[in-house]
Every structure is written in C-alpha cells, then in structure tokens.
C-alpha cells in the first residue's frame, strides 16, 4: 500500500486512503500474489499508465487490471 500511496501523492497531491491490499497465502506461506483494490479509478488508471517500476525489495511488481468476464 505504501508504494502506491507514495506514487499517488506525487501525482495528485492526494493524501488519503488510496487502496487496500490482500496478499495470497497458503498456511503461513506467501504465494507471491497480491490483490489491490483502489478506491478511485483515476488512481488505478494512473498506476497502470505509469512507466515507473514499482518494487518491493529487489522484486519488480507486475501489475494487471482485473479482466472482466
């Protein structure tokens, strides 16, 4: 959440709640997948259109928008 909050603050000067994150786990094992729910579609579109590489440690995040069925 912190990664996206920092990015959105720089882009929009918005200092509120940006998103909610849920990490996929099995038992106590992290599966390497997280689901991010953005509260504002404009913020989501900005993240998706960005050329910035969002990282956690040395891992670059692969960000995809949920596909509609």
Coordinates of N, CA and C in Angstrom, one line a residue:
X1 N 0.8 -1.2 0.0 CA 0.0 0.0 0.0 C 0.9 1.3 0.0
X2 N 1.9 1.2 0.7 CA 2.8 2.4 0.9 C 3.4 2.8 -0.5
X3 N 3.7 1.8 -1.3 CA 4.3 2.1 -2.7 C 3.3 2.9 -3.5
X4 N 2.1 2.5 -3.5 CA 1.0 3.2 -4.3 C 0.7 4.5 -3.6
X5 N 0.6 4.6 -2.3 CA 0.3 5.9 -1.6 C 1.3 6.9 -2.0
X6 N 2.6 6.5 -2.0 CA 3.7 7.5 -2.3 C 3.6 8.0 -3.8
X7 N 3.3 7.0 -4.7 CA 3.1 7.4 -6.1 C 2.0 8.3 -6.3
X8 N 0.8 8.0 -5.7 CA -0.4 8.8 -5.9 C -0.2 10.2 -5.3
X9 N 0.5 10.3 -4.2 CA 0.7 11.6 -3.5 C 1.5 12.5 -4.5
X10 N 2.6 11.9 -5.1 CA 3.4 12.6 -6.0 C 2.6 13.1 -7.2
X11 N 1.7 12.3 -7.8 CA 1.0 12.6 -9.0 C -0.2 13.6 -8.7
X12 N -0.9 13.3 -7.6 CA -2.2 14.1 -7.4 C -2.2 15.0 -6.2
X13 N -1.1 14.9 -5.4 CA -1.1 15.6 -4.1 C -2.2 15.2 -3.2
X14 N -2.6 13.9 -3.4 CA -3.7 13.3 -2.6 C -3.1 12.6 -1.4
X15 N -3.6 12.9 -0.2 CA -3.0 12.3 1.0 C -4.1 11.6 1.8
X16 N -4.8 10.7 1.1 CA -5.9 10.0 1.8 C -5.7 8.5 1.6
X17 N -6.8 7.7 1.8 CA -6.7 6.3 1.5 C -6.8 6.0 0.0
X18 N -5.8 5.3 -0.4 CA -5.6 5.1 -1.9 C -6.2 3.7 -2.2
X19 N -5.7 2.7 -1.4 CA -6.1 1.3 -1.8 C -6.1 0.4 -0.6
X20 N -6.5 -0.8 -0.8 CA -6.5 -1.9 0.2 C -5.8 -3.1 -0.5
X21 N -4.9 -3.7 0.3 CA -4.1 -4.8 -0.3 C -4.4 -6.1 0.5
X22 N -4.5 -7.2 -0.3 CA -4.7 -8.5 0.3 C -3.6 -9.4 -0.4
X23 N -2.9 -10.1 0.5 CA -1.8 -11.0 0.0 C -2.3 -12.4 0.0
X24 N -2.1 -13.1 -1.1 CA -2.5 -14.5 -1.2 C -1.5 -15.4 -0.4
X25 N -2.0 -16.2 0.5 CA -1.2 -17.1 1.3 C -1.8 -18.5 1.4
X26 N -1.0 -19.4 1.7 CA -1.5 -20.8 2.0 C -0.8 -21.2 3.3
X27 N -1.6 -21.3 4.4 CA -1.0 -21.5 5.7 C -0.2 -20.2 6.0
X28 N 1.0 -20.3 6.3 CA 1.9 -19.2 6.6 C 2.8 -18.8 5.4
X29 N 2.6 -19.5 4.3 CA 3.4 -19.3 3.1 C 2.8 -18.3 2.2
X30 N 3.6 -17.2 1.9 CA 3.1 -16.2 0.9 C 3.3 -16.8 -0.5
X31 N 2.3 -16.7 -1.3 CA 2.3 -17.2 -2.7 C 2.8 -16.3 -3.8
X32 N 3.2 -15.1 -3.4 CA 3.7 -14.1 -4.4 C 2.7 -13.4 -5.2
X33 N 1.5 -13.4 -4.7 CA 0.4 -12.7 -5.4 C -0.4 -11.9 -4.4
X34 N -0.7 -10.7 -4.9 CA -1.5 -9.8 -4.0 C -2.6 -9.1 -4.9
X35 N -3.7 -8.8 -4.2 CA -4.8 -8.1 -4.9 C -4.9 -6.7 -4.3
X36 N -5.0 -5.7 -5.1 CA -5.0 -4.4 -4.7 C -6.4 -3.8 -5.2
X37 N -7.1 -3.3 -4.2 CA -8.4 -2.6 -4.6 C -8.2 -1.1 -4.4
X38 N -8.2 -0.4 -5.5 CA -8.1 1.1 -5.5 C -9.5 1.7 -5.2
X39 N -9.5 2.7 -4.4 CA -10.8 3.4 -4.1 C -11.2 4.4 -5.2
X40 N -10.3 4.8 -6.0 CA -10.6 5.8 -7.1 C -10.0 5.2 -8.4
X41 N -10.9 5.1 -9.4 CA -10.4 4.6 -10.7 C -9.4 5.4 -11.4
X42 N -9.4 6.7 -11.1 CA -8.4 7.6 -11.7 C -7.0 7.3 -11.1
X43 N -6.9 6.9 -9.9 CA -5.6 6.5 -9.3 C -5.2 5.2 -9.9
X44 N -6.1 4.2 -10.1 CA -5.7 3.0 -10.8 C -5.2 3.2 -12.2
X45 N -5.9 4.0 -12.9 CA -5.5 4.3 -14.3 C -4.1 4.9 -14.4
X46 N -3.8 5.8 -13.4 CA -2.5 6.5 -13.3 C -1.4 5.4 -13.1
X47 N -1.7 4.5 -12.2 CA -0.7 3.5 -11.9 C -0.5 2.6 -13.1
X48 N -1.5 2.2 -13.7 CA -1.4 1.3 -14.9 C -0.7 2.0 -16.1
X49 N -0.9 3.3 -16.2 CA -0.3 4.1 -17.3 C 1.1 4.5 -17.1
X50 N 1.5 4.4 -15.8 CA 2.9 4.9 -15.4 C 4.0 4.0 -16.0
X51 N 5.1 4.6 -16.3 CA 6.3 3.9 -16.7 C 7.2 3.6 -15.5
X52 N 6.8 4.0 -14.3 CA 7.5 3.8 -13.1 C 7.5 2.3 -12.8
X53 N 8.6 1.8 -12.3 CA 8.7 0.4 -11.9 C 8.5 0.3 -10.4
X54 N 7.4 -0.3 -10.0 CA 7.0 -0.4 -8.6 C 7.8 -1.7 -8.1
X55 N 8.5 -1.5 -7.0 CA 9.3 -2.6 -6.4 C 9.1 -2.8 -5.0
X56 N 9.2 -4.1 -4.6 CA 9.3 -4.4 -3.2 C 10.6 -5.2 -3.0
X57 N 11.5 -4.5 -2.3 CA 12.9 -5.1 -2.2 C 13.5 -5.1 -3.6
X58 N 14.0 -6.2 -4.0 CA 14.6 -6.3 -5.4 C 13.6 -6.9 -6.4
X59 N 12.3 -7.1 -6.0 CA 11.3 -7.6 -6.9 C 10.5 -6.5 -7.6
X60 N 10.4 -6.5 -8.9 CA 9.6 -5.6 -9.7 C 8.2 -6.2 -9.8
X61 N 7.2 -5.3 -9.4 CA 5.8 -5.8 -9.4 C 5.3 -5.8 -10.9
X62 N 4.6 -6.9 -11.2 CA 3.8 -7.0 -12.4 C 2.4 -6.6 -12.1
X63 N 1.9 -5.5 -12.6 CA 0.6 -5.0 -12.3 C -0.4 -5.2 -13.5
X64 N -1.5 -5.9 -13.2 CA -2.5 -6.1 -14.2 C -3.9 -5.7 -13.7
X65 N -4.7 -5.2 -14.6 CA -6.1 -4.9 -14.2 C -6.9 -6.2 -14.4
X66 N -7.8 -6.3 -13.4 CA -8.7 -7.5 -13.5 C -9.5 -7.6 -14.8
X67 N -9.5 -8.7 -15.3 CA -10.2 -8.9 -16.6 C -11.7 -9.1 -16.3
X68 N -12.6 -8.4 -17.0 CA -14.0 -8.6 -16.8 C -14.5 -9.8 -17.6
X69 N -15.4 -10.6 -17.0 CA -15.9 -11.8 -17.7 C -17.1 -11.5 -18.5

